[in-house]
XYZ file of N, CA and C in Angstrom:
603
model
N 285.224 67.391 -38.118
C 286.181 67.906 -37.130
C 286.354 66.901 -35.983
N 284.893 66.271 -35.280
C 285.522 65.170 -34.220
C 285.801 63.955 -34.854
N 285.809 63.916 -36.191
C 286.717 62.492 -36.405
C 288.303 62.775 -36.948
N 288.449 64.042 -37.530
C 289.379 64.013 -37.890
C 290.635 63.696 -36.883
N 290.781 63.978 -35.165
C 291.747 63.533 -34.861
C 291.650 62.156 -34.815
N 290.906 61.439 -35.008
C 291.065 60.020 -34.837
C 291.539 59.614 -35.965
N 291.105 59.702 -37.264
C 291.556 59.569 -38.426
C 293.258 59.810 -38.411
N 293.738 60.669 -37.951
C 294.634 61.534 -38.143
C 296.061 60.387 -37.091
N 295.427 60.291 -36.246
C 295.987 59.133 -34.904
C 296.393 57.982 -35.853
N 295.281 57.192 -36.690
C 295.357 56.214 -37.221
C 296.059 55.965 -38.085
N 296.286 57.317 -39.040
C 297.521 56.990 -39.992
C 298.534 57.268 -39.471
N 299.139 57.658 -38.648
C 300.466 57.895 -37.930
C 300.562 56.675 -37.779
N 299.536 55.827 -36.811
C 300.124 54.391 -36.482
C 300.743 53.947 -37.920
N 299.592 53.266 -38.041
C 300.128 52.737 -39.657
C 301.529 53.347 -39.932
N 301.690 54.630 -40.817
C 302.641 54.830 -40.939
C 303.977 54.889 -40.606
N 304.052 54.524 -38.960
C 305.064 54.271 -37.717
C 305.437 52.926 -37.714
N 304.395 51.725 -37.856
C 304.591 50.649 -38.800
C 305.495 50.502 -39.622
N 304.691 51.014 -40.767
C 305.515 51.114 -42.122
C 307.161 51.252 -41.943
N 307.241 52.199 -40.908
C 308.980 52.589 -41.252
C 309.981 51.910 -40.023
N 308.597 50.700 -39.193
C 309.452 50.283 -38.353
C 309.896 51.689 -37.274
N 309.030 52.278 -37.327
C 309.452 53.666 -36.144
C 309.749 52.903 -34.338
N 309.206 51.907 -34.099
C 309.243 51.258 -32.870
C 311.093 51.149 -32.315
N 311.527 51.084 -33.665
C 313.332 50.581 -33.251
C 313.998 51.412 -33.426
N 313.415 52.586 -33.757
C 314.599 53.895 -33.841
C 314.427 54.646 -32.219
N 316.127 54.940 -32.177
C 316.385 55.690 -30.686
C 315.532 56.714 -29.864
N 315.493 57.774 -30.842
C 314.099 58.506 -30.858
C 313.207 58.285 -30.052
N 312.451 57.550 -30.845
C 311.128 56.471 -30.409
C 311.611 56.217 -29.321
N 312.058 55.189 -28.942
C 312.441 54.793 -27.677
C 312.781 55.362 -26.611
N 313.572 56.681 -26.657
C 313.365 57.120 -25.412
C 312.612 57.937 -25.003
N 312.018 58.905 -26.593
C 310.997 59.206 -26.195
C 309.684 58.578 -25.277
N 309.192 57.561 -25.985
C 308.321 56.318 -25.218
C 308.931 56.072 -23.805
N 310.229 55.777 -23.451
C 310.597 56.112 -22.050
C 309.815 57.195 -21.033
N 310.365 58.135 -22.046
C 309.920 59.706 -20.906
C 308.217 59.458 -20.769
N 307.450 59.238 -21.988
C 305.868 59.083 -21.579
C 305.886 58.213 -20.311
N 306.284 56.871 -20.642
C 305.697 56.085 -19.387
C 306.259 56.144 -18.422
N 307.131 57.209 -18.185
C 307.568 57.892 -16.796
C 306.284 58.786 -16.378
N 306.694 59.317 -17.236
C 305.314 61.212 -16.747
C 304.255 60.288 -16.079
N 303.632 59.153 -17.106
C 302.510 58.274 -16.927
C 302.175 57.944 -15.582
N 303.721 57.197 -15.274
C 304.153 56.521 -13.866
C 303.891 57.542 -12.618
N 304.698 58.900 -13.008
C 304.588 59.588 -12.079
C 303.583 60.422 -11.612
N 302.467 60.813 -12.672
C 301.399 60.935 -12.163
C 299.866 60.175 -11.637
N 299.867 59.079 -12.714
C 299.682 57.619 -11.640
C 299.584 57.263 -10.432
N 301.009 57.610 -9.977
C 301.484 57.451 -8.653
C 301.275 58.326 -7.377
N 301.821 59.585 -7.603
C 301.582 60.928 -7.305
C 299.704 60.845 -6.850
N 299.057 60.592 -7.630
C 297.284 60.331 -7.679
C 297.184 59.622 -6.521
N 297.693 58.440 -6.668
C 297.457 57.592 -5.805
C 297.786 57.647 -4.387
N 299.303 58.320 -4.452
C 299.991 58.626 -2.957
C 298.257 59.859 -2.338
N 298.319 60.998 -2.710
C 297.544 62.038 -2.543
C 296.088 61.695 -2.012
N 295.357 60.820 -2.572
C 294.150 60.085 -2.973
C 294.345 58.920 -1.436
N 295.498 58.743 -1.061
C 295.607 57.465 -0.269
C 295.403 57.953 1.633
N 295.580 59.809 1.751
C 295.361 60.257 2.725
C 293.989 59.972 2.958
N 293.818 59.844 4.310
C 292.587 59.832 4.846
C 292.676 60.779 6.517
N 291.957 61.153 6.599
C 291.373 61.998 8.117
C 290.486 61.232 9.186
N 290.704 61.011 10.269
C 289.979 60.226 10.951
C 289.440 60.986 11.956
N 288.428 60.843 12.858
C 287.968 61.783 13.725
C 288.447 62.097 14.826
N 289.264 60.985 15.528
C 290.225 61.045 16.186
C 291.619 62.519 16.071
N 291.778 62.317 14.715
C 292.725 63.372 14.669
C 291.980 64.893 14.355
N 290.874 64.623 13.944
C 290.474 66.261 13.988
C 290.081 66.561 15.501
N 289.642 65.813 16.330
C 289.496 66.339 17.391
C 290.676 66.789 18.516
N 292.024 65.792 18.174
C 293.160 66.134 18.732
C 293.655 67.810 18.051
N 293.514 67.951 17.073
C 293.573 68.983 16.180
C 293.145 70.025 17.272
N 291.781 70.305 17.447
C 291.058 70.795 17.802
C 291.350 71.113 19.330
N 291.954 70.483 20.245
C 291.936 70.752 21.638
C 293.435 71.132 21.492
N 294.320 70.729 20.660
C 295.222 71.101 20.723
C 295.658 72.819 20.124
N 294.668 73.134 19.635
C 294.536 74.435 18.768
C 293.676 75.734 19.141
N 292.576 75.188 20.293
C 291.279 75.524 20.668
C 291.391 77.055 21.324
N 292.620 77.142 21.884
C 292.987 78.456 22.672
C 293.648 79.396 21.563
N 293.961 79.226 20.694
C 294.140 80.524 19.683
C 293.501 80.309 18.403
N 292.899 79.434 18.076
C 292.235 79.514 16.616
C 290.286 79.130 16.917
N 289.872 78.367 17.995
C 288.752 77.839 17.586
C 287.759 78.675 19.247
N 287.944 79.747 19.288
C 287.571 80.329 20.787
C 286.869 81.660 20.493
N 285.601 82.037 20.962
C 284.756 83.687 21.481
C 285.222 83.832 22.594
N 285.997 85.738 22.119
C 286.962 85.906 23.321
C 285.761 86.789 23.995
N 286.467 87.182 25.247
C 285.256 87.602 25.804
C 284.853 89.165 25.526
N 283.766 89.524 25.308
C 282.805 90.398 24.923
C 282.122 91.263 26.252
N 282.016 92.258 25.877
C 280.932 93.206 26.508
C 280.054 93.935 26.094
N 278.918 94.595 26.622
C 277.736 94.761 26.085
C 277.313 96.048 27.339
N 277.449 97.600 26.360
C 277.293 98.761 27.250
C 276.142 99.514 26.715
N 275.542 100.324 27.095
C 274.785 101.042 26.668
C 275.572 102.995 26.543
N 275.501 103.838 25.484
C 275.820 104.726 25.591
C 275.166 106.240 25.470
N 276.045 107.062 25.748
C 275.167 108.289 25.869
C 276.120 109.099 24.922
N 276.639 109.509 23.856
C 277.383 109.999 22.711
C 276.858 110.844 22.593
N 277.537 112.561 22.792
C 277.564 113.461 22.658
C 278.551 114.591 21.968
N 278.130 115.926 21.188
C 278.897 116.301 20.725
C 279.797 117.482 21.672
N 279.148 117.739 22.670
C 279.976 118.585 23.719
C 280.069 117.795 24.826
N 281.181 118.660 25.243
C 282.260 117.847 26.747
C 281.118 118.837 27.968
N 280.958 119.474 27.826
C 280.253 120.586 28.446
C 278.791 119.521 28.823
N 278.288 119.290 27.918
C 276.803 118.522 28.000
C 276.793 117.311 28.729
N 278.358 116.539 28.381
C 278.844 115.238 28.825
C 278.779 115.278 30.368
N 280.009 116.591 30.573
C 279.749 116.814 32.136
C 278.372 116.920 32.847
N 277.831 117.700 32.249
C 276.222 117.996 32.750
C 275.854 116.948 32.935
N 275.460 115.891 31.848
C 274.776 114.640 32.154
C 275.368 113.946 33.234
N 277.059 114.026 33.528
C 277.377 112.901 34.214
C 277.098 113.135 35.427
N 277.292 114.446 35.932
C 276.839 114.779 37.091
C 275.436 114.448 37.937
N 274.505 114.495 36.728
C 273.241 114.359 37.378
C 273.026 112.639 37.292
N 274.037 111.945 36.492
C 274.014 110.694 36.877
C 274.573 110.043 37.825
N 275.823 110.819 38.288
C 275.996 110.373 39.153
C 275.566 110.317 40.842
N 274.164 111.064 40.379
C 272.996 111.376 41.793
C 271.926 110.425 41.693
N 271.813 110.279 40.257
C 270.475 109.167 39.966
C 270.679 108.415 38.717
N 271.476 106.495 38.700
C 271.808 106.712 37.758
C 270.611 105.820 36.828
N 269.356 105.819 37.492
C 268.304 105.387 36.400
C 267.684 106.484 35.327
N 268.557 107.444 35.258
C 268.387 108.532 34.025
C 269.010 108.169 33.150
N 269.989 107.197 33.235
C 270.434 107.206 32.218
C 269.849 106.654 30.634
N 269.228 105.969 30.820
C 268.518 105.403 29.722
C 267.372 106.797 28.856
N 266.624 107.255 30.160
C 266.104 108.526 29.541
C 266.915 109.508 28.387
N 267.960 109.643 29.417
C 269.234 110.887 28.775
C 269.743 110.393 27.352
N 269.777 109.034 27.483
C 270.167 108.414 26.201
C 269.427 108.374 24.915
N 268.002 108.027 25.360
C 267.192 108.594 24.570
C 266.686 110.194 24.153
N 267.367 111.489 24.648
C 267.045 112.606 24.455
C 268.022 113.215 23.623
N 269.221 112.755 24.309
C 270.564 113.814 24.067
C 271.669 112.708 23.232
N 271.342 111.581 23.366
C 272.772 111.031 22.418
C 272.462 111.219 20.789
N 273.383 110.979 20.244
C 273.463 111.391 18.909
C 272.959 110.223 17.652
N 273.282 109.090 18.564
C 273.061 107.995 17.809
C 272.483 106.724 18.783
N 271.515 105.989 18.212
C 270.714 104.866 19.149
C 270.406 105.100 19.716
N 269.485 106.392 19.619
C 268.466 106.582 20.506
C 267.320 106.106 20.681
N 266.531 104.970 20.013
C 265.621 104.216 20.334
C 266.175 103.187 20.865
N 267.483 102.574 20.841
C 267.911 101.454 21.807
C 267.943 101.972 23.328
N 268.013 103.477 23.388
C 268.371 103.823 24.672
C 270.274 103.814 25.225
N 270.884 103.829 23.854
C 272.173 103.481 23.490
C 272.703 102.503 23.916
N 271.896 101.493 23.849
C 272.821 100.055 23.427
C 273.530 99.569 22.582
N 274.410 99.372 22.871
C 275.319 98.799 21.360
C 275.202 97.330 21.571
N 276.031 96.547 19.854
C 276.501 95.498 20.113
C 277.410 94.602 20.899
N 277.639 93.413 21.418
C 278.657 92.733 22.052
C 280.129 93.204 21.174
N 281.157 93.742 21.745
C 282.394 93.963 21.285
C 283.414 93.385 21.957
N 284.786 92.722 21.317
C 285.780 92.170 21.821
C 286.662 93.334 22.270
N 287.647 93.600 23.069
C 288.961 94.031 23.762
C 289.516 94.416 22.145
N 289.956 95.732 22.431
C 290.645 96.100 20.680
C 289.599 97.069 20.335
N 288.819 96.976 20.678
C 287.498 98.004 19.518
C 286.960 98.950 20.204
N 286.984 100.042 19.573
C 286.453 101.400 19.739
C 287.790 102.166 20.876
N 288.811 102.329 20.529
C 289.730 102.596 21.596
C 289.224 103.069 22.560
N 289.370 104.239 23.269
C 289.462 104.734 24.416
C 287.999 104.024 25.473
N 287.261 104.317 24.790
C 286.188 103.845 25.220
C 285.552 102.531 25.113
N 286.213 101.196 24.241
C 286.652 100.010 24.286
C 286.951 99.740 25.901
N 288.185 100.255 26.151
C 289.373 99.963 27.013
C 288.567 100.162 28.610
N 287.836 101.313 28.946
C 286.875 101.607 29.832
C 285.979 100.396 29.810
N 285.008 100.329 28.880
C 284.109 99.379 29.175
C 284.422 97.964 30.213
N 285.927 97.354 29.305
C 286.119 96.005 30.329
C 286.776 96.259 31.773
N 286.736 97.742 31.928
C 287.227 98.148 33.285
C 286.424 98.337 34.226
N 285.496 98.532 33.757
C 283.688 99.232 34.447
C 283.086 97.521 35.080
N 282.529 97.707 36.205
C 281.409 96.825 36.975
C 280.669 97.151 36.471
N 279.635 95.500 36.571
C 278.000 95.374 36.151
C 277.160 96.548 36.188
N 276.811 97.295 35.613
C 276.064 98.675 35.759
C 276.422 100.252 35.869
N 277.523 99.480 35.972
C 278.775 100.706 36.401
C 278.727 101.749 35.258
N 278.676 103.386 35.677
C 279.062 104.210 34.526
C 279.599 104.636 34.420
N 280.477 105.102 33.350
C 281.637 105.772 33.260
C 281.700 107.453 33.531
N 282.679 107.747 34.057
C 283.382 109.396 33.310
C 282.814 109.595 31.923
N 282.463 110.812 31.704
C 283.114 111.288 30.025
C 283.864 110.945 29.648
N 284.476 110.211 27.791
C 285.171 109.852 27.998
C 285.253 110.826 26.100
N 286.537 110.987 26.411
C 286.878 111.844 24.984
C 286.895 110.652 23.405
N 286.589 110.679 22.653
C 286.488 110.036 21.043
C 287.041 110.302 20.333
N 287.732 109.898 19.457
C 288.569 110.740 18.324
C 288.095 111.672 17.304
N 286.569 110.811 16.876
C 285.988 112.090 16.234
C 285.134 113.335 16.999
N 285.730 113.809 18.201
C 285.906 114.898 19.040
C 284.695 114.791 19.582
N 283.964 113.747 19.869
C 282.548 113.900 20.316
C 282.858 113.020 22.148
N 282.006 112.682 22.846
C 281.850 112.788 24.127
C 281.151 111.510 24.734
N 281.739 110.488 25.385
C 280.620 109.380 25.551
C 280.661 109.238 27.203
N 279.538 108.720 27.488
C 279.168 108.358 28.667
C 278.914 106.484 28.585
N 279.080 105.744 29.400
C 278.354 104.500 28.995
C 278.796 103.948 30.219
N 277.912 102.810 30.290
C 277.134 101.976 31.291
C 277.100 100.507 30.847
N 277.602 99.620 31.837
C 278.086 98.411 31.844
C 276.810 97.478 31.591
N 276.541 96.715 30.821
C 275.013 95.895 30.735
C 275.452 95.064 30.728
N 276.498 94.318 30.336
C 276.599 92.818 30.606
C 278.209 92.284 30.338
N 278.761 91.198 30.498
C 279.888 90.900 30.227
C 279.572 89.536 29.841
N 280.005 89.196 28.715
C 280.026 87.695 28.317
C 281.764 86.860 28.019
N 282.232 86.332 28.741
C 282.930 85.303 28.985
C 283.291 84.734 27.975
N 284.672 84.555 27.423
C 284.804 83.765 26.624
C 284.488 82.524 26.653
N 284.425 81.568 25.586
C 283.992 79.971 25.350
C 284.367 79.854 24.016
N 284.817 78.196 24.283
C 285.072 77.306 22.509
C 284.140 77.390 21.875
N 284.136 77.121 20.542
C 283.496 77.393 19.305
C 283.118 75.742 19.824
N 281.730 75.127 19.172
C 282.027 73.884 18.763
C 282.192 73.061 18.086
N 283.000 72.363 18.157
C 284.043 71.530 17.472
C 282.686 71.157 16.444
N 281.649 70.863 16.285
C 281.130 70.687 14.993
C 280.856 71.664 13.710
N 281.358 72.522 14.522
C 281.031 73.602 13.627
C 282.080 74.095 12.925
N 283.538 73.306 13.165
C 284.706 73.777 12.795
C 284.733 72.241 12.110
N 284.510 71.468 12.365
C 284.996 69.411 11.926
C 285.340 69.716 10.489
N 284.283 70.331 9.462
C 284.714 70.012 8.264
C 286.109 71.434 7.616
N 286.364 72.507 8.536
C 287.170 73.023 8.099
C 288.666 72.365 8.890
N 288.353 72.078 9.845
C 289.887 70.824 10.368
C 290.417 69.916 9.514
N 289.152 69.200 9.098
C 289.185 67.984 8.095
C 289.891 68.381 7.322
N 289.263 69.757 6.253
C 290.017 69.635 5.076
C 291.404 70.465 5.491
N 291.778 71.144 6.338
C 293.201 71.831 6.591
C 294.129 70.493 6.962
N 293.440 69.184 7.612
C 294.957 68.283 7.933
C 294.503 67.606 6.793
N 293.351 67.375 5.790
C 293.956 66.891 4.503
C 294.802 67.538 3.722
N 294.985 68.676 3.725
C 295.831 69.296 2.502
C 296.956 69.227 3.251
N 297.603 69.400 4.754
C 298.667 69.163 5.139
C 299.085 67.525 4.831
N 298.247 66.775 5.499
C 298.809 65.618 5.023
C 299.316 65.124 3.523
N 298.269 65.662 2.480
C 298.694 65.503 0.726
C 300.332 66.200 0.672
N 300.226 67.643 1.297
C 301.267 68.133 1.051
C 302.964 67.589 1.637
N 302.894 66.959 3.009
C 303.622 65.986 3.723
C 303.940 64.657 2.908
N 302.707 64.068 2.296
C 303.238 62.812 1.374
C 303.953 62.947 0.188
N 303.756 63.840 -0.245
C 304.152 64.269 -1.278
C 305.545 64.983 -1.253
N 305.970 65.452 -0.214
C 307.013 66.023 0.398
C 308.056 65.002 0.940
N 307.904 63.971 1.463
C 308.205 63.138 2.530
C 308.576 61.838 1.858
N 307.712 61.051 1.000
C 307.428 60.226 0.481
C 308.063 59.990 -1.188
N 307.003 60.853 -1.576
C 307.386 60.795 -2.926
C 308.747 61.667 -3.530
N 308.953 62.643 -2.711
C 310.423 63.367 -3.689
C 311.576 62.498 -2.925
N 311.426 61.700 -2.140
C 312.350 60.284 -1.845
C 312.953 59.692 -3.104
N 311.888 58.889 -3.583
C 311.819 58.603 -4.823
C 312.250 59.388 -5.882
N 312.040 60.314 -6.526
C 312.513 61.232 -7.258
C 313.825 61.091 -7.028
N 314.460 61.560 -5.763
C 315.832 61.730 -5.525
C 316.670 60.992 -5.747
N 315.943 59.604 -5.186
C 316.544 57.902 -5.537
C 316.853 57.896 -7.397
């Protein structure tokens, strides 16, 4: 089986020989169209293959892009008190708002969820957790909120722990996904730009 195409190659030659196949029309333009395709992917290889990325341009990339693609927007970090009555919510808030180093206690007694954090949550961006999202980046350092209603009908209280500031990503940590996004723009540009020139010609 792996010799037979070779075998098989070999008498065609020969036999293409034999009948003088080289001078019929056929032949010939067929053999044209190959060492076109040949040419044009050859070429095509080479144009594609001939881009290069320099560091210079990923970093222009990069400052030029840095404010909507390569940036941690800024975040906050609350602690909560999640309850299933508005009734309880009030209760708590009241007595927090006389003393508000209960709150961490209260959090640990009466919230529903993270109660060994003392209801801390994770850092969250602007957009998340609606109603009570939207409060948090409104609230001062320590600051606690109103009750605040939830969609799944439950009741939160929460308390400002920290605010973190947006900042750039750094640029090393993005270099090799720049790299390869202005290589494939650039392949796709030469190839666009360059070579269907040619074609057209």
């Amino acid at each position: 089986v792996f010799f037979k195409t070779f075998v098989l190659r070999e008498l065609a030659i020969r036999k293409s020989l034999d009948i003088n196949m080289g001078s019929e029309g056929f032949f010939i333009n067929r053999f044209e169209v190959e060492k076109n395709r040949i040419l044009y992917d050859s070429y095509l290889k080479f144009l594609v293959n001939s881009v290069t990325i320099d560091s210079s341009s990923v970093k222009q990339y990069f400052l030029m892009n840095r404010d909507e693609k390569y940036i941690n927007p800024e975040k906050v970090v609350v602690s909560q008190i999640k309850v299933q009555s508005s009734h309880l919510a009030d209760s708590l808030f009241s007595l927090l708002e006389k003393d508000g180093s209960l709150f961490e206690p209260f959090a640990r007694k009466f919230s529903i969820n993270r109660q060994k954090e003392a209801g801390l949550m994770e850092p969250f961006e602007r957009g998340k957790y609606n109603d009570m999202g939207e409060v948090a980046f409104s609230l001062g350092l320590n600051e606690i909120s109103t009750p605040i209603s939830n969609l799944d009908k439950t009741y939160s209280i929460i308390r400002l722990e920290k605010k973190i500031p947006r900042e750039y990503l750094d640029i090393n940590k993005v270099y090799k996904r720049i790299e390869s996004l202005l290589l494939k723009e650039g392949q796709d540009n030469i190839k666009k730009d360059t070579f269907n020139k040619y074609i057209n010609n």
